[in-house]
PDB file of C-alpha atoms in Angstrom:
ATOM      1  CA  UNK A   1     157.583 166.197 159.169  1.00 51.00           C
ATOM      2  CA  UNK A   2     159.264 168.602 161.611  1.00 50.00           C
ATOM      3  CA  UNK A   3     158.035 170.972 163.805  1.00 52.00           C
ATOM      4  CA  UNK A   4     160.342 173.983 164.900  1.00 53.00           C
ATOM      5  CA  UNK A   5     159.449 176.597 167.606  1.00 52.00           C
ATOM      6  CA  UNK A   6     162.027 179.878 168.068  1.00 54.00           C
ATOM      7  CA  UNK A   7     162.001 183.161 166.786  1.00 70.00           C
ATOM      8  CA  UNK A   8     159.705 186.098 166.244  1.00 88.00           C
ATOM      9  CA  UNK A   9     156.455 185.476 168.609  1.00 93.00           C
ATOM     10  CA  UNK A  10     153.262 185.246 166.782  1.00 95.00           C
ATOM     11  CA  UNK A  11     154.983 184.379 163.208  1.00 96.00           C
ATOM     12  CA  UNK A  12     153.371 181.232 161.353  1.00 97.00           C
ATOM     13  CA  UNK A  13     155.653 179.251 158.488  1.00 96.00           C
ATOM     14  CA  UNK A  14     154.333 176.546 156.820  1.00 96.00           C
ATOM     15  CA  UNK A  15     156.700 174.942 153.507  1.00 95.00           C
ATOM     16  CA  UNK A  16     155.313 171.880 151.510  1.00 95.00           C
ATOM     17  CA  UNK A  17     152.962 170.780 153.806  1.00 94.00           C
ATOM     18  CA  UNK A  18     151.188 167.567 153.341  1.00 93.00           C
ATOM     19  CA  UNK A  19     148.479 165.476 155.991  1.00 92.00           C
ATOM     20  CA  UNK A  20     147.323 162.595 154.134  1.00 90.00           C
ATOM     21  CA  UNK A  21     145.233 159.716 156.317  1.00 87.00           C
ATOM     22  CA  UNK A  22     144.299 156.519 154.886  1.00 83.00           C
ATOM     23  CA  UNK A  23     145.641 156.740 151.744  1.00 82.00           C
ATOM     24  CA  UNK A  24     143.413 160.013 150.897  1.00 88.00           C
ATOM     25  CA  UNK A  25     145.375 163.439 150.858  1.00 89.00           C
ATOM     26  CA  UNK A  26     143.910 166.374 153.300  1.00 91.00           C
ATOM     27  CA  UNK A  27     146.457 168.486 152.698  1.00 93.00           C
ATOM     28  CA  UNK A  28     149.144 169.118 149.570  1.00 93.00           C
ATOM     29  CA  UNK A  29     152.472 170.469 149.771  1.00 93.00           C
ATOM     30  CA  UNK A  30     150.858 173.585 151.253  1.00 95.00           C
ATOM     31  CA  UNK A  31     153.266 176.950 151.728  1.00 96.00           C
ATOM     32  CA  UNK A  32     151.656 179.948 153.737  1.00 96.00           C
ATOM     33  CA  UNK A  33     153.700 182.531 155.632  1.00 96.00           C
ATOM     34  CA  UNK A  34     151.767 184.823 158.465  1.00 96.00           C
ATOM     35  CA  UNK A  35     153.118 187.737 160.333  1.00 95.00           C
ATOM     36  CA  UNK A  36     152.632 188.620 164.169  1.00 95.00           C
ATOM     37  CA  UNK A  37     149.228 189.986 164.868  1.00 94.00           C
ATOM     38  CA  UNK A  38     147.770 189.406 161.852  1.00 95.00           C
ATOM     39  CA  UNK A  39     144.260 188.061 161.704  1.00 95.00           C
ATOM     40  CA  UNK A  40     143.574 185.284 159.412  1.00 96.00           C
ATOM     41  CA  UNK A  41     140.147 183.339 158.357  1.00 96.00           C
ATOM     42  CA  UNK A  42     140.634 180.001 156.805  1.00 96.00           C
ATOM     43  CA  UNK A  43     137.461 179.337 154.790  1.00 95.00           C
ATOM     44  CA  UNK A  44     136.032 176.106 152.182  1.00 92.00           C
ATOM     45  CA  UNK A  45     134.615 173.572 152.078  1.00 89.00           C
ATOM     46  CA  UNK A  46     134.044 170.532 154.436  1.00 86.00           C
ATOM     47  CA  UNK A  47     137.350 168.043 153.962  1.00 85.00           C
ATOM     48  CA  UNK A  48     139.479 171.404 152.271  1.00 89.00           C
ATOM     49  CA  UNK A  49     141.711 170.319 155.700  1.00 91.00           C
ATOM     50  CA  UNK A  50     141.097 173.592 157.461  1.00 93.00           C
ATOM     51  CA  UNK A  51     140.947 171.983 160.671  1.00 92.00           C
ATOM     52  CA  UNK A  52     143.540 169.473 159.537  1.00 93.00           C
ATOM     53  CA  UNK A  53     145.884 172.582 159.266  1.00 95.00           C
ATOM     54  CA  UNK A  54     144.436 173.992 162.679  1.00 94.00           C
ATOM     55  CA  UNK A  55     145.760 170.613 164.519  1.00 93.00           C
ATOM     56  CA  UNK A  56     149.288 170.558 162.556  1.00 93.00           C
ATOM     57  CA  UNK A  57     149.821 174.563 164.036  1.00 95.00           C
ATOM     58  CA  UNK A  58     148.729 173.665 167.297  1.00 93.00           C
ATOM     59  CA  UNK A  59     150.992 170.627 167.510  1.00 90.00           C
ATOM     60  CA  UNK A  60     147.860 168.187 168.144  1.00 87.00           C
ATOM     61  CA  UNK A  61     148.101 165.871 164.957  1.00 82.00           C
ATOM     62  CA  UNK A  62     150.261 162.849 165.362  1.00 73.00           C
ATOM     63  CA  UNK A  63     152.970 162.615 163.055  1.00 69.00           C
ATOM     64  CA  UNK A  64     152.552 159.323 160.611  1.00 75.00           C
ATOM     65  CA  UNK A  65     150.844 160.514 157.310  1.00 76.00           C
ATOM     66  CA  UNK A  66     152.433 164.440 157.370  1.00 87.00           C
ATOM     67  CA  UNK A  67     155.729 165.451 155.865  1.00 89.00           C
ATOM     68  CA  UNK A  68     156.851 168.848 155.529  1.00 92.00           C
ATOM     69  CA  UNK A  69     157.888 171.849 157.803  1.00 93.00           C
ATOM     70  CA  UNK A  70     156.205 174.204 160.398  1.00 94.00           C
ATOM     71  CA  UNK A  71     157.560 176.894 162.281  1.00 94.00           C
ATOM     72  CA  UNK A  72     155.666 178.549 164.929  1.00 95.00           C
ATOM     73  CA  UNK A  73     156.698 181.209 166.966  1.00 94.00           C
ATOM     74  CA  UNK A  74     155.861 181.600 170.586  1.00 94.00           C
ATOM     75  CA  UNK A  75     152.971 180.291 173.240  1.00 93.00           C
ATOM     76  CA  UNK A  76     150.015 178.636 171.549  1.00 95.00           C
ATOM     77  CA  UNK A  77     146.321 178.704 172.698  1.00 94.00           C
ATOM     78  CA  UNK A  78     143.991 176.640 170.925  1.00 94.00           C
ATOM     79  CA  UNK A  79     139.979 177.457 171.232  1.00 93.00           C
ATOM     80  CA  UNK A  80     137.680 174.644 169.734  1.00 90.00           C
ATOM     81  CA  UNK A  81     133.795 174.891 168.858  1.00 87.00           C
ATOM     82  CA  UNK A  82     132.944 172.779 172.301  1.00 89.00           C
ATOM     83  CA  UNK A  83     134.315 174.899 175.065  1.00 92.00           C
ATOM     84  CA  UNK A  84     135.706 171.734 176.608  1.00 93.00           C
ATOM     85  CA  UNK A  85     135.297 173.028 179.991  1.00 96.00           C
ATOM     86  CA  UNK A  86     136.190 170.006 182.816  1.00 96.00           C
ATOM     87  CA  UNK A  87     132.019 169.701 184.484  1.00 96.00           C
ATOM     88  CA  UNK A  88     133.725 169.039 188.147  1.00 96.00           C
ATOM     89  CA  UNK A  89     135.723 171.944 187.811  1.00 96.00           C
ATOM     90  CA  UNK A  90     134.727 175.707 188.768  1.00 96.00           C
ATOM     91  CA  UNK A  91     135.082 178.045 185.946  1.00 96.00           C
ATOM     92  CA  UNK A  92     137.738 179.963 187.297  1.00 95.00           C
ATOM     93  CA  UNK A  93     139.164 176.456 188.561  1.00 96.00           C
ATOM     94  CA  UNK A  94     138.955 175.858 184.379  1.00 96.00           C
ATOM     95  CA  UNK A  95     140.991 178.857 183.401  1.00 95.00           C
ATOM     96  CA  UNK A  96     143.582 178.195 185.811  1.00 95.00           C
ATOM     97  CA  UNK A  97     144.151 174.596 185.220  1.00 93.00           C
ATOM     98  CA  UNK A  98     147.879 173.549 184.744  1.00 89.00           C
ATOM     99  CA  UNK A  99     149.172 176.640 185.947  1.00 90.00           C
ATOM    100  CA  UNK A 100     150.064 178.015 189.640  1.00 88.00           C
ATOM    101  CA  UNK A 101     146.961 178.768 191.096  1.00 77.00           C
ATOM    102  CA  UNK A 102     147.651 181.227 193.179  1.00 82.00           C
ATOM    103  CA  UNK A 103     149.538 182.946 190.870  1.00 83.00           C
ATOM    104  CA  UNK A 104     147.129 182.878 187.506  1.00 92.00           C
ATOM    105  CA  UNK A 105     143.847 183.497 189.749  1.00 93.00           C
ATOM    106  CA  UNK A 106     143.948 187.353 189.607  1.00 94.00           C
ATOM    107  CA  UNK A 107     144.275 187.461 186.218  1.00 93.00           C
ATOM    108  CA  UNK A 108     141.872 184.584 185.434  1.00 94.00           C
ATOM    109  CA  UNK A 109     139.393 186.746 187.848  1.00 95.00           C
ATOM    110  CA  UNK A 110     140.405 189.884 185.648  1.00 93.00           C
ATOM    111  CA  UNK A 111     139.718 188.112 182.415  1.00 93.00           C
ATOM    112  CA  UNK A 112     136.106 186.785 183.736  1.00 95.00           C
ATOM    113  CA  UNK A 113     135.240 190.260 184.631  1.00 93.00           C
ATOM    114  CA  UNK A 114     135.578 191.211 181.283  1.00 90.00           C
ATOM    115  CA  UNK A 115     133.490 188.292 180.098  1.00 92.00           C
ATOM    116  CA  UNK A 116     131.112 188.991 181.779  1.00 92.00           C
ATOM    117  CA  UNK A 117     131.528 186.410 184.172  1.00 94.00           C
ATOM    118  CA  UNK A 118     132.495 187.770 187.141  1.00 93.00           C
ATOM    119  CA  UNK A 119     129.669 186.651 189.260  1.00 94.00           C
ATOM    120  CA  UNK A 120     130.256 182.921 187.796  1.00 94.00           C
ATOM    121  CA  UNK A 121     133.590 182.513 189.216  1.00 95.00           C
ATOM    122  CA  UNK A 122     132.633 179.528 191.351  1.00 96.00           C
ATOM    123  CA  UNK A 123     129.349 178.088 189.094  1.00 97.00           C
ATOM    124  CA  UNK A 124     129.938 174.788 187.931  1.00 97.00           C
ATOM    125  CA  UNK A 125     129.983 174.451 184.247  1.00 96.00           C
ATOM    126  CA  UNK A 126     126.596 172.323 183.594  1.00 96.00           C
ATOM    127  CA  UNK A 127     124.922 175.739 185.231  1.00 97.00           C
ATOM    128  CA  UNK A 128     126.243 177.933 182.159  1.00 96.00           C
ATOM    129  CA  UNK A 129     124.743 178.783 178.932  1.00 93.00           C
ATOM    130  CA  UNK A 130     126.059 178.258 175.829  1.00 91.00           C
ATOM    131  CA  UNK A 131     127.815 181.465 175.011  1.00 91.00           C
ATOM    132  CA  UNK A 132     129.130 181.430 178.453  1.00 94.00           C
ATOM    133  CA  UNK A 133     131.171 178.680 178.101  1.00 95.00           C
ATOM    134  CA  UNK A 134     132.598 179.809 175.450  1.00 93.00           C
ATOM    135  CA  UNK A 135     133.337 182.895 176.856  1.00 93.00           C
ATOM    136  CA  UNK A 136     135.153 180.663 179.417  1.00 95.00           C
ATOM    137  CA  UNK A 137     136.896 178.808 176.961  1.00 95.00           C
ATOM    138  CA  UNK A 138     138.203 182.687 175.539  1.00 93.00           C
ATOM    139  CA  UNK A 139     139.015 183.476 178.512  1.00 94.00           C
ATOM    140  CA  UNK A 140     140.785 180.505 179.246  1.00 94.00           C
ATOM    141  CA  UNK A 141     143.109 180.925 176.479  1.00 93.00           C
ATOM    142  CA  UNK A 142     143.776 184.826 176.582  1.00 92.00           C
ATOM    143  CA  UNK A 143     144.920 183.849 180.031  1.00 92.00           C
ATOM    144  CA  UNK A 144     147.960 181.910 178.895  1.00 89.00           C
ATOM    145  CA  UNK A 145     149.025 185.022 177.049  1.00 89.00           C
ATOM    146  CA  UNK A 146     148.936 183.525 173.668  1.00 93.00           C
ATOM    147  CA  UNK A 147     151.498 184.487 170.623  1.00 95.00           C
ATOM    148  CA  UNK A 148     149.312 182.408 168.744  1.00 96.00           C
ATOM    149  CA  UNK A 149     145.932 181.683 169.223  1.00 95.00           C
ATOM    150  CA  UNK A 150     143.972 178.910 166.932  1.00 96.00           C
ATOM    151  CA  UNK A 151     140.411 179.048 166.718  1.00 95.00           C
ATOM    152  CA  UNK A 152     138.206 176.043 165.245  1.00 94.00           C
ATOM    153  CA  UNK A 153     134.721 177.257 164.813  1.00 91.00           C
ATOM    154  CA  UNK A 154     134.428 178.607 168.053  1.00 90.00           C
ATOM    155  CA  UNK A 155     130.862 180.280 167.671  1.00 87.00           C
ATOM    156  CA  UNK A 156     129.884 178.174 165.475  1.00 84.00           C
ATOM    157  CA  UNK A 157     127.332 176.359 167.587  1.00 80.00           C
ATOM    158  CA  UNK A 158     126.065 179.228 168.839  1.00 85.00           C
ATOM    159  CA  UNK A 159     122.667 181.585 167.955  1.00 87.00           C
ATOM    160  CA  UNK A 160     122.837 185.003 165.821  1.00 85.00           C
ATOM    161  CA  UNK A 161     122.850 187.661 168.769  1.00 87.00           C
ATOM    162  CA  UNK A 162     125.476 185.210 170.884  1.00 87.00           C
ATOM    163  CA  UNK A 163     128.037 185.058 168.114  1.00 87.00           C
ATOM    164  CA  UNK A 164     127.401 189.030 167.306  1.00 87.00           C
ATOM    165  CA  UNK A 165     128.212 189.316 170.876  1.00 87.00           C
ATOM    166  CA  UNK A 166     131.127 186.875 171.118  1.00 88.00           C
ATOM    167  CA  UNK A 167     132.602 188.801 167.696  1.00 89.00           C
ATOM    168  CA  UNK A 168     132.756 192.109 169.640  1.00 87.00           C
ATOM    169  CA  UNK A 169     134.012 190.379 172.725  1.00 88.00           C
ATOM    170  CA  UNK A 170     137.040 188.729 170.992  1.00 88.00           C
ATOM    171  CA  UNK A 171     138.007 191.964 169.634  1.00 84.00           C
ATOM    172  CA  UNK A 172     137.954 193.987 172.375  1.00 84.00           C
ATOM    173  CA  UNK A 173     140.164 191.144 174.247  1.00 84.00           C
ATOM    174  CA  UNK A 174     142.622 190.843 171.396  1.00 82.00           C
ATOM    175  CA  UNK A 175     142.961 194.648 171.117  1.00 81.00           C
ATOM    176  CA  UNK A 176     145.380 193.812 174.092  1.00 78.00           C
ATOM    177  CA  UNK A 177     146.689 190.982 173.687  1.00 80.00           C
ATOM    178  CA  UNK A 178     147.087 191.628 169.775  1.00 87.00           C
ATOM    179  CA  UNK A 179     147.867 187.444 169.023  1.00 93.00           C
ATOM    180  CA  UNK A 180     148.322 186.297 165.701  1.00 96.00           C
ATOM    181  CA  UNK A 181     145.019 184.854 165.227  1.00 96.00           C
ATOM    182  CA  UNK A 182     143.769 181.833 162.785  1.00 97.00           C
ATOM    183  CA  UNK A 183     140.236 181.132 162.720  1.00 96.00           C
ATOM    184  CA  UNK A 184     138.571 178.480 161.495  1.00 95.00           C
ATOM    185  CA  UNK A 185     134.323 179.294 159.765  1.00 93.00           C
ATOM    186  CA  UNK A 186     132.270 178.224 157.128  1.00 90.00           C
ATOM    187  CA  UNK A 187     130.475 181.729 157.332  1.00 92.00           C
ATOM    188  CA  UNK A 188     131.801 183.975 154.825  1.00 92.00           C
ATOM    189  CA  UNK A 189     130.083 186.679 156.846  1.00 91.00           C
ATOM    190  CA  UNK A 190     132.165 186.517 159.824  1.00 93.00           C
ATOM    191  CA  UNK A 191     135.071 185.762 157.541  1.00 93.00           C
ATOM    192  CA  UNK A 192     134.781 189.319 156.325  1.00 93.00           C
ATOM    193  CA  UNK A 193     133.700 190.599 159.901  1.00 91.00           C
ATOM    194  CA  UNK A 194     136.618 189.605 161.857  1.00 92.00           C
ATOM    195  CA  UNK A 195     139.785 189.054 159.293  1.00 94.00           C
ATOM    196  CA  UNK A 196     142.721 191.195 158.053  1.00 93.00           C
ATOM    197  CA  UNK A 197     143.280 188.290 155.719  1.00 96.00           C
ATOM    198  CA  UNK A 198     140.934 185.709 154.206  1.00 96.00           C
ATOM    199  CA  UNK A 199     142.414 182.157 152.835  1.00 96.00           C
ATOM    200  CA  UNK A 200     140.537 179.820 150.734  1.00 95.00           C
ATOM    201  CA  UNK A 201     141.356 176.176 150.868  1.00 94.00           C
ATOM    202  CA  UNK A 202     140.718 173.816 148.236  1.00 92.00           C
ATOM    203  CA  UNK A 203     141.968 170.633 146.844  1.00 88.00           C
ATOM    204  CA  UNK A 204     144.035 170.749 150.253  1.00 90.00           C
ATOM    205  CA  UNK A 205     145.860 173.864 148.931  1.00 93.00           C
ATOM    206  CA  UNK A 206     145.494 177.829 149.568  1.00 94.00           C
ATOM    207  CA  UNK A 207     143.466 178.000 146.070  1.00 93.00           C
ATOM    208  CA  UNK A 208     142.805 182.182 146.921  1.00 93.00           C
ATOM    209  CA  UNK A 209     144.287 184.779 149.440  1.00 95.00           C
ATOM    210  CA  UNK A 210     142.283 187.810 150.222  1.00 93.00           C
ATOM    211  CA  UNK A 211     143.199 190.881 151.860  1.00 94.00           C
ATOM    212  CA  UNK A 212     140.310 192.816 153.858  1.00 93.00           C
ATOM    213  CA  UNK A 213     141.346 196.393 153.834  1.00 91.00           C
ATOM    214  CA  UNK A 214     138.363 197.267 155.888  1.00 89.00           C
ATOM    215  CA  UNK A 215     138.163 199.679 158.865  1.00 88.00           C
ATOM    216  CA  UNK A 216     136.849 198.060 161.890  1.00 83.00           C
ATOM    217  CA  UNK A 217     133.700 197.889 163.122  1.00 82.00           C
ATOM    218  CA  UNK A 218     132.831 196.810 160.184  1.00 83.00           C
ATOM    219  CA  UNK A 219     128.809 196.527 158.681  1.00 83.00           C
ATOM    220  CA  UNK A 220     127.787 194.072 156.502  1.00 83.00           C
ATOM    221  CA  UNK A 221     125.921 196.673 154.426  1.00 84.00           C
ATOM    222  CA  UNK A 222     128.980 198.675 153.512  1.00 85.00           C
ATOM    223  CA  UNK A 223     130.187 199.006 149.878  1.00 85.00           C
ATOM    224  CA  UNK A 224     133.595 197.058 149.871  1.00 87.00           C
ATOM    225  CA  UNK A 225     131.884 194.719 152.136  1.00 90.00           C
ATOM    226  CA  UNK A 226     129.417 193.575 149.168  1.00 89.00           C
ATOM    227  CA  UNK A 227     132.161 193.326 147.055  1.00 90.00           C
ATOM    228  CA  UNK A 228     134.611 191.355 148.970  1.00 92.00           C
ATOM    229  CA  UNK A 229     131.628 189.011 149.840  1.00 91.00           C
ATOM    230  CA  UNK A 230     130.917 188.413 145.885  1.00 90.00           C
ATOM    231  CA  UNK A 231     134.738 187.837 145.532  1.00 90.00           C
ATOM    232  CA  UNK A 232     134.650 185.048 148.264  1.00 91.00           C
ATOM    233  CA  UNK A 233     131.619 183.989 147.034  1.00 89.00           C
ATOM    234  CA  UNK A 234     133.036 183.147 143.391  1.00 88.00           C
ATOM    235  CA  UNK A 235     136.305 182.020 144.975  1.00 88.00           C
ATOM    236  CA  UNK A 236     133.757 178.953 147.063  1.00 89.00           C
ATOM    237  CA  UNK A 237     131.979 178.651 143.890  1.00 83.00           C
ATOM    238  CA  UNK A 238     128.876 179.788 144.757  1.00 83.00           C
ATOM    239  CA  UNK A 239     126.751 181.677 142.016  1.00 68.00           C
ATOM    240  CA  UNK A 240     125.203 184.331 143.471  1.00 61.00           C
ATOM    241  CA  UNK A 241     122.227 186.707 141.960  1.00 47.00           C
ATOM    242  CA  UNK A 242     122.995 189.711 140.556  1.00 44.00           C
TER     243      UNK A 242
END
């Protein structure tokens, strides 16, 4: 597999990308083009290749078993389901890890204020709730000024109310930064509430590509939302009552 990084920041191109594990093909000659600033959600059954594709885009996947070409333009940040904060560092030190602390600290403090953790800058991660840890992880990912933000089910472990708050927070922050964003999720409603474009993966390829032409903020009771939801469930092979 060849991987190239150069050109227009935020754009992504995947050409005939395949990935196998122990002889089992997970992604099969997959093609994808993403324009800068798009918000894409990846849907599909477990094992359909969503996380494998995300890891390949992030450059976190080892080379053996892969073929094809991936082009990712600009800085890339990854937001995992697990916040992955180092327990022996304070919240703000977790944010600035790997950066010049004296330079990054003012921006880190500002981001922590924006995500509602201004009073927890010196707190230990163990003292934070699950939602607070994910807010810190989101702030950390945006501190790198990413052109591409790759999010692997970052809200999957949160309760429904905390997840709704995280959705709103995510939108407020990315409206300012405006990265290309690819979100892996199993939640059809979450995909429709957030994304501009939803890709359904099946058998290692993109089976369906749905545009979401609804204005923000979105409501689940909007007639257009319900129509798109039915189409997505059909793409996923889920039968629903009329």
